[in-house]
């Protein structure tokens, strides 16, 4: 089948590449000419393991092409996926400008039936707005459908997630739209397994909000437990293991740390809270999830302050800027809280991250970064771990200690076994381990 995907971010480019790899003919569209030029040169505008090979393979096979024109994409395919950015605005609400713009452009250029599929992380009820927009700007006398196909892929493992989905959720209003989407996913589900779930559009939109909010709740739950562990003298890693072996609970997303970040959890939880408020049914549980996530960072900051006593002029080495390993994404990353807060307290910062440094410096160009962990920690009074990169997990502790002014680690990701780090001569503060 022919498919257009608008937006070449983490969701759009991965989706387009995986559709083409499943045998479809795909056009990926982005209004940023720089991104499209990069893709034409075979360079990836984002970092995602395995993506470059898939893109290359399918471009060579003639199944994947790129364009800056939504008009061209509308002429090319009957099904158009919208995977453009919906960044949080100043008040925290998702900015829907780009989604609306794509809806308008598709409407203005379609001359026969088109199916618009929302795949971006969007607030529930977006499809209703999209439908109204298309109706307003439609020039031809033709049918169309709007569907929701929420994305569940994780950054860093986006390719295996997209090719072996647990489930594909589609929200549709017509059989035609549902059948088209089933046809698109057939080769992927035949190979990777997973269930195809057809439901109404709002249910599909809510499935995404509810899934991400539930996972965020698991993280906030274990982070709240971690604080009790610290006070009561327990070890949160052991508690999580003991809980997770119960299949009703499950072991995943029970890793205590400095809090969740990324482009999805904060935005999705917020959107769900706002939706519930707008419907007059306050979702207090999720408000608490947000509060725990926010105060978890402050809790780690307290550990830094208590350890250093005076933060001013102290050298702090930050290990990791990305919101999690294997991605260059810094959206809502804990580093975006710690760097300006510590700078305001006049600490001397130096940071290391293998791939997220560039994106972080677009926001904080003044942060000094270095490509080597030991150089980052040179003469430091404290190392702060914010992302559990493999290079951090595998660091040579003796060498680290030898370059630091004071061997102190505040570990926001429970990267190390406390006994090992302390035996190596460090003062070690981690999460939920008394
Ligand atoms: C998430 C969802 O997992 C995915 O289904 C959805 O499509 C997009 O949002 P992603 O944002 O890529 O994916 O990252 P994820 O691996 O879920 O981690 C999110 C955040 O939670 C990270 O900051 C991570 O460090 C943190 N986290 C995760 C924890 O603190 N503890 C955990 O146990 C798991």
Tab-separated table of N, CA, C and O in Angstrom, residues 330-404:
chain	number	residue	atom	x	y	z
A	330	UNK	N	16.394	15.163	25.010
A	330	UNK	CA	16.494	15.758	26.356
A	330	UNK	C	15.166	16.371	26.795
A	330	UNK	O	15.101	17.049	27.824
A	331	UNK	N	14.099	16.117	26.035
A	331	UNK	CA	12.830	16.731	26.414
A	331	UNK	C	12.398	16.277	27.808
A	331	UNK	O	12.371	15.086	28.088
A	332	UNK	N	12.104	17.228	28.671
A	332	UNK	CA	11.680	16.973	30.065
A	332	UNK	C	12.696	16.136	30.836
A	332	UNK	O	12.346	15.439	31.796
A	333	UNK	N	13.941	16.158	30.397
A	333	UNK	CA	14.973	15.363	31.074
A	333	UNK	C	15.279	15.980	32.438
A	333	UNK	O	15.250	17.211	32.585
A	334	UNK	N	15.601	15.163	33.437
A	334	UNK	CA	15.983	15.713	34.741
A	334	UNK	C	17.131	16.728	34.635
A	334	UNK	O	17.177	17.692	35.393
A	335	UNK	N	18.029	16.536	33.660
A	335	UNK	CA	19.161	17.468	33.503
A	335	UNK	C	18.667	18.901	33.306
A	335	UNK	O	19.346	19.849	33.716
A	336	UNK	N	17.500	19.065	32.688
A	336	UNK	CA	16.983	20.422	32.446
A	336	UNK	C	16.552	21.102	33.740
A	336	UNK	O	16.374	22.315	33.787
A	337	UNK	N	16.355	20.319	34.785
A	337	UNK	CA	16.078	20.894	36.105
A	337	UNK	C	17.402	21.158	36.839
A	337	UNK	O	17.632	22.252	37.369
A	338	UNK	N	18.281	20.142	36.858
A	338	UNK	CA	19.486	20.255	37.692
A	338	UNK	C	20.467	21.319	37.190
A	338	UNK	O	21.041	22.052	37.995
A	339	UNK	N	20.668	21.404	35.867
A	339	UNK	CA	21.693	22.332	35.362
A	339	UNK	C	21.366	23.782	35.742
A	339	UNK	O	22.178	24.442	36.404
A	340	UNK	N	20.181	24.308	35.387
A	340	UNK	CA	19.936	25.708	35.775
A	340	UNK	C	19.873	25.931	37.289
A	340	UNK	O	20.336	26.971	37.773
A	341	UNK	N	19.338	24.948	38.040
A	341	UNK	CA	19.259	25.113	39.506
A	341	UNK	C	20.668	25.209	40.095
A	341	UNK	O	20.951	26.057	40.936
A	342	UNK	N	21.552	24.300	39.648
A	342	UNK	CA	22.919	24.301	40.192
A	342	UNK	C	23.696	25.527	39.717
A	342	UNK	O	24.505	26.084	40.463
A	343	UNK	N	23.404	25.952	38.480
A	343	UNK	CA	24.062	27.171	37.978
A	343	UNK	C	23.626	28.373	38.820
A	343	UNK	O	24.443	29.223	39.155
A	344	UNK	N	22.343	28.402	39.184
A	344	UNK	CA	21.838	29.519	39.987
A	344	UNK	C	22.516	29.544	41.358
A	344	UNK	O	22.679	30.598	41.960
A	345	UNK	N	22.913	28.348	41.834
A	345	UNK	CA	23.612	28.292	43.132
A	345	UNK	C	25.120	28.489	42.956
A	345	UNK	O	25.893	28.280	43.868
A	346	UNK	N	25.508	28.813	41.716
A	346	UNK	CA	26.907	29.127	41.377
A	346	UNK	C	27.863	27.937	41.505
A	346	UNK	O	29.043	28.084	41.856
A	347	UNK	N	27.333	26.744	41.245
A	347	UNK	CA	28.223	25.580	41.170
A	347	UNK	C	28.972	25.640	39.843
A	347	UNK	O	28.508	26.278	38.891
A	348	UNK	N	30.136	24.972	39.786
A	348	UNK	CA	30.889	24.923	38.522
A	348	UNK	C	30.576	23.583	37.868
A	348	UNK	O	30.967	22.538	38.404
A	349	UNK	N	29.879	23.625	36.753
A	349	UNK	CA	29.382	22.387	36.154
A	349	UNK	C	30.195	21.969	34.934
A	349	UNK	O	30.630	22.807	34.140
A	350	UNK	N	30.320	20.644	34.812
A	350	UNK	CA	30.882	20.082	33.582
A	350	UNK	C	30.074	18.806	33.337
A	350	UNK	O	29.813	18.055	34.279
A	351	UNK	N	29.684	18.583	32.078
A	351	UNK	CA	28.796	17.435	31.837
A	351	UNK	C	29.341	16.528	30.738
A	351	UNK	O	30.133	16.950	29.887
A	352	UNK	N	28.863	15.293	30.808
A	352	UNK	CA	29.207	14.288	29.782
A	352	UNK	C	27.923	13.597	29.334
A	352	UNK	O	27.080	13.257	30.170
A	353	UNK	N	27.776	13.431	28.049
A	353	UNK	CA	26.713	12.574	27.509
A	353	UNK	C	27.170	12.147	26.116
A	353	UNK	O	27.597	12.987	25.324
A	354	UNK	N	27.076	10.847	25.800
A	354	UNK	CA	27.629	10.408	24.513
A	354	UNK	C	26.898	10.956	23.299
A	354	UNK	O	27.512	11.129	22.251
A	355	UNK	N	25.583	11.226	23.393
A	355	UNK	CA	24.906	11.730	22.186
A	355	UNK	C	23.915	12.883	22.423
A	355	UNK	O	23.507	13.515	21.467
A	356	UNK	N	23.538	13.140	23.667
A	356	UNK	CA	22.495	14.153	23.882
A	356	UNK	C	23.061	15.556	24.094
A	356	UNK	O	22.296	16.524	24.226
A	357	UNK	N	24.386	15.650	24.116
A	357	UNK	CA	25.048	16.924	24.406
A	357	UNK	C	24.591	18.048	23.457
A	357	UNK	O	24.271	19.155	23.886
A	358	UNK	N	24.524	17.730	22.160
A	358	UNK	CA	24.147	18.729	21.151
A	358	UNK	C	22.757	19.279	21.416
A	358	UNK	O	22.558	20.501	21.422
A	359	UNK	N	21.813	18.373	21.657
A	359	UNK	CA	20.422	18.830	21.852
A	359	UNK	C	20.300	19.621	23.157
A	359	UNK	O	19.534	20.576	23.236
A	360	UNK	N	21.071	19.216	24.170
A	360	UNK	CA	21.017	19.949	25.445
A	360	UNK	C	21.572	21.362	25.255
A	360	UNK	O	21.025	22.339	25.773
A	361	UNK	N	22.642	21.442	24.466
A	361	UNK	CA	23.285	22.761	24.308
A	361	UNK	C	22.482	23.725	23.444
A	361	UNK	O	22.712	24.928	23.474
A	362	UNK	N	21.519	23.178	22.696
A	362	UNK	CA	20.611	24.083	21.984
A	362	UNK	C	19.800	24.888	23.011
A	362	UNK	O	19.361	25.996	22.752
A	363	UNK	N	19.604	24.312	24.205
A	363	UNK	CA	18.825	24.997	25.246
A	363	UNK	C	19.744	25.728	26.225
A	363	UNK	O	19.470	26.843	26.635
A	364	UNK	N	20.839	25.093	26.600
A	364	UNK	CA	21.792	25.694	27.551
A	364	UNK	C	23.195	25.713	26.935
A	364	UNK	O	24.043	24.894	27.274
A	365	UNK	N	23.432	26.657	26.009
A	365	UNK	CA	24.723	26.667	25.319
A	365	UNK	C	25.906	26.911	26.252
A	365	UNK	O	27.047	26.605	25.915
A	366	UNK	N	25.605	27.453	27.452
A	366	UNK	CA	26.692	27.825	28.361
A	366	UNK	C	27.244	26.636	29.158
A	366	UNK	O	28.240	26.777	29.859
A	367	UNK	N	26.641	25.463	29.048
A	367	UNK	CA	27.134	24.333	29.848
A	367	UNK	C	28.388	23.757	29.204
A	367	UNK	O	28.414	23.455	28.010
A	368	UNK	N	29.422	23.576	30.050
A	368	UNK	CA	30.657	22.977	29.522
A	368	UNK	C	30.466	21.462	29.417
A	368	UNK	O	30.031	20.815	30.374
A	369	UNK	N	30.759	20.897	28.253
A	369	UNK	CA	30.649	19.442	28.099
A	369	UNK	C	31.980	18.904	27.588
A	369	UNK	O	32.710	19.586	26.879
A	370	UNK	N	32.264	17.670	27.960
A	370	UNK	CA	33.502	17.020	27.503
A	370	UNK	C	33.168	15.603	27.038
A	370	UNK	O	32.199	15.002	27.508
A	371	UNK	N	33.972	15.046	26.130
A	371	UNK	CA	33.621	13.745	25.562
A	371	UNK	C	34.079	12.550	26.398
A	371	UNK	O	33.821	11.409	26.020
A	372	UNK	N	34.751	12.801	27.532
A	372	UNK	CA	35.311	11.697	28.306
A	372	UNK	C	34.838	11.794	29.756
A	372	UNK	O	34.885	12.870	30.365
A	373	UNK	N	34.409	10.646	30.296
A	373	UNK	CA	33.863	10.634	31.660
A	373	UNK	C	34.884	11.068	32.710
A	373	UNK	O	34.558	11.792	33.653
A	374	UNK	N	36.121	10.606	32.560
A	374	UNK	CA	37.149	10.915	33.577
A	374	UNK	C	37.558	12.384	33.508
A	374	UNK	O	37.807	13.024	34.526
A	375	UNK	N	37.581	12.904	32.266
A	375	UNK	CA	37.891	14.326	32.095
A	375	UNK	C	36.753	15.157	32.729
A	375	UNK	O	36.997	16.191	33.353
A	376	UNK	N	35.538	14.648	32.570
A	376	UNK	CA	34.377	15.348	33.138
A	376	UNK	C	34.510	15.417	34.669
A	376	UNK	O	34.194	16.427	35.286
A	377	UNK	N	34.994	14.322	35.254
A	377	UNK	CA	35.064	14.239	36.719
A	377	UNK	C	36.343	14.823	37.304
A	377	UNK	O	36.509	14.867	38.532
A	378	UNK	N	37.233	15.288	36.451
A	378	UNK	CA	38.542	15.783	36.922
A	378	UNK	C	38.348	16.937	37.925
A	378	UNK	O	37.628	17.893	37.659
A	379	UNK	N	38.949	16.768	39.084
A	379	UNK	CA	38.904	17.769	40.166
A	379	UNK	C	37.508	18.024	40.721
A	379	UNK	O	37.287	19.017	41.423
A	380	UNK	N	36.550	17.145	40.389
A	380	UNK	CA	35.173	17.389	40.842
A	380	UNK	C	35.017	17.097	42.330
A	380	UNK	O	35.676	16.220	42.896
A	381	UNK	N	34.110	17.862	42.956
A	381	UNK	CA	33.767	17.622	44.361
A	381	UNK	C	32.632	16.608	44.467
A	381	UNK	O	32.377	16.071	45.544
A	382	UNK	N	31.945	16.403	43.343
A	382	UNK	CA	30.793	15.496	43.373
A	382	UNK	C	30.444	15.076	41.937
A	382	UNK	O	30.504	15.900	41.016
A	383	UNK	N	30.115	13.792	41.783
A	383	UNK	CA	29.580	13.316	40.500
A	383	UNK	C	28.084	13.098	40.680
A	383	UNK	O	27.650	12.476	41.645
A	384	UNK	N	27.304	13.658	39.749
A	384	UNK	CA	25.852	13.470	39.786
A	384	UNK	C	25.454	12.619	38.570
A	384	UNK	O	25.693	13.013	37.424
A	385	UNK	N	24.868	11.437	38.835
A	385	UNK	CA	24.475	10.553	37.718
A	385	UNK	C	22.995	10.772	37.400
A	385	UNK	O	22.122	10.562	38.248
A	386	UNK	N	22.720	11.194	36.166
A	386	UNK	CA	21.325	11.444	35.760
A	386	UNK	C	20.833	10.475	34.684
A	386	UNK	O	19.637	10.335	34.474
A	387	UNK	N	21.760	9.824	33.966
A	387	UNK	CA	21.353	8.849	32.937
A	387	UNK	C	22.254	7.618	33.071
A	387	UNK	O	23.474	7.759	33.123
A	388	UNK	N	21.624	6.440	33.112
A	388	UNK	CA	22.398	5.223	33.371
A	388	UNK	C	22.965	4.630	32.081
A	388	UNK	O	22.671	3.501	31.686
A	389	UNK	N	23.786	5.412	31.385
A	389	UNK	CA	24.459	4.923	30.174
A	389	UNK	C	25.366	3.751	30.550
A	389	UNK	O	25.916	3.713	31.657
A	390	UNK	N	25.576	2.820	29.608
A	390	UNK	CA	26.473	1.687	29.864
A	390	UNK	C	27.870	2.157	30.265
A	390	UNK	O	28.509	1.569	31.130
A	391	UNK	N	28.341	3.221	29.612
A	391	UNK	CA	29.690	3.721	29.925
A	391	UNK	C	29.782	4.136	31.394
A	391	UNK	O	30.842	4.012	32.015
A	392	UNK	N	28.684	4.622	31.954
A	392	UNK	CA	28.680	5.017	33.373
A	392	UNK	C	28.679	3.756	34.235
A	392	UNK	O	29.464	3.625	35.188
A	393	UNK	N	27.813	2.796	33.864
A	393	UNK	CA	27.728	1.549	34.650
A	393	UNK	C	29.073	0.838	34.689
A	393	UNK	O	29.421	0.210	35.672
A	394	UNK	N	29.822	0.927	33.566
A	394	UNK	CA	31.081	0.178	33.458
A	394	UNK	C	32.312	1.005	33.819
A	394	UNK	O	33.437	0.611	33.519
A	395	UNK	N	32.104	2.136	34.460
A	395	UNK	CA	33.251	3.013	34.741
A	395	UNK	C	34.247	2.333	35.686
A	395	UNK	O	33.866	1.499	36.523
A	396	UNK	N	35.501	2.689	35.529
A	396	UNK	CA	36.562	2.164	36.400
A	396	UNK	C	36.545	3.046	37.671
A	396	UNK	O	36.987	4.205	37.650
A	397	UNK	N	36.025	2.483	38.757
A	397	UNK	CA	35.816	3.295	39.967
A	397	UNK	C	37.136	3.801	40.553
A	397	UNK	O	37.214	4.936	41.048
A	398	UNK	N	38.170	2.962	40.479
A	398	UNK	CA	39.464	3.377	41.043
A	398	UNK	C	39.996	4.592	40.269
A	398	UNK	O	40.474	5.568	40.856
A	399	UNK	N	39.859	4.517	38.946
A	399	UNK	CA	40.338	5.630	38.112
A	399	UNK	C	39.501	6.891	38.367
A	399	UNK	O	40.038	8.003	38.460
A	400	UNK	N	38.191	6.680	38.519
A	400	UNK	CA	37.303	7.821	38.783
A	400	UNK	C	37.720	8.520	40.077
A	400	UNK	O	37.846	9.744	40.138
A	401	UNK	N	37.952	7.695	41.100
A	401	UNK	CA	38.328	8.261	42.406
A	401	UNK	C	39.644	9.041	42.285
A	401	UNK	O	39.793	10.127	42.865
A	402	UNK	N	40.570	8.490	41.498
A	402	UNK	CA	41.888	9.124	41.416
A	402	UNK	C	41.836	10.512	40.758
A	402	UNK	O	42.693	11.347	41.023
A	403	UNK	N	40.829	10.747	39.884
A	403	UNK	CA	40.802	12.073	39.225
A	403	UNK	C	39.975	13.102	39.988
A	403	UNK	O	40.095	14.302	39.756
A	404	UNK	N	39.123	12.646	40.923
A	404	UNK	CA	38.226	13.585	41.602
A	404	UNK	C	38.917	14.296	42.777
A	404	UNK	O	39.825	13.725	43.393
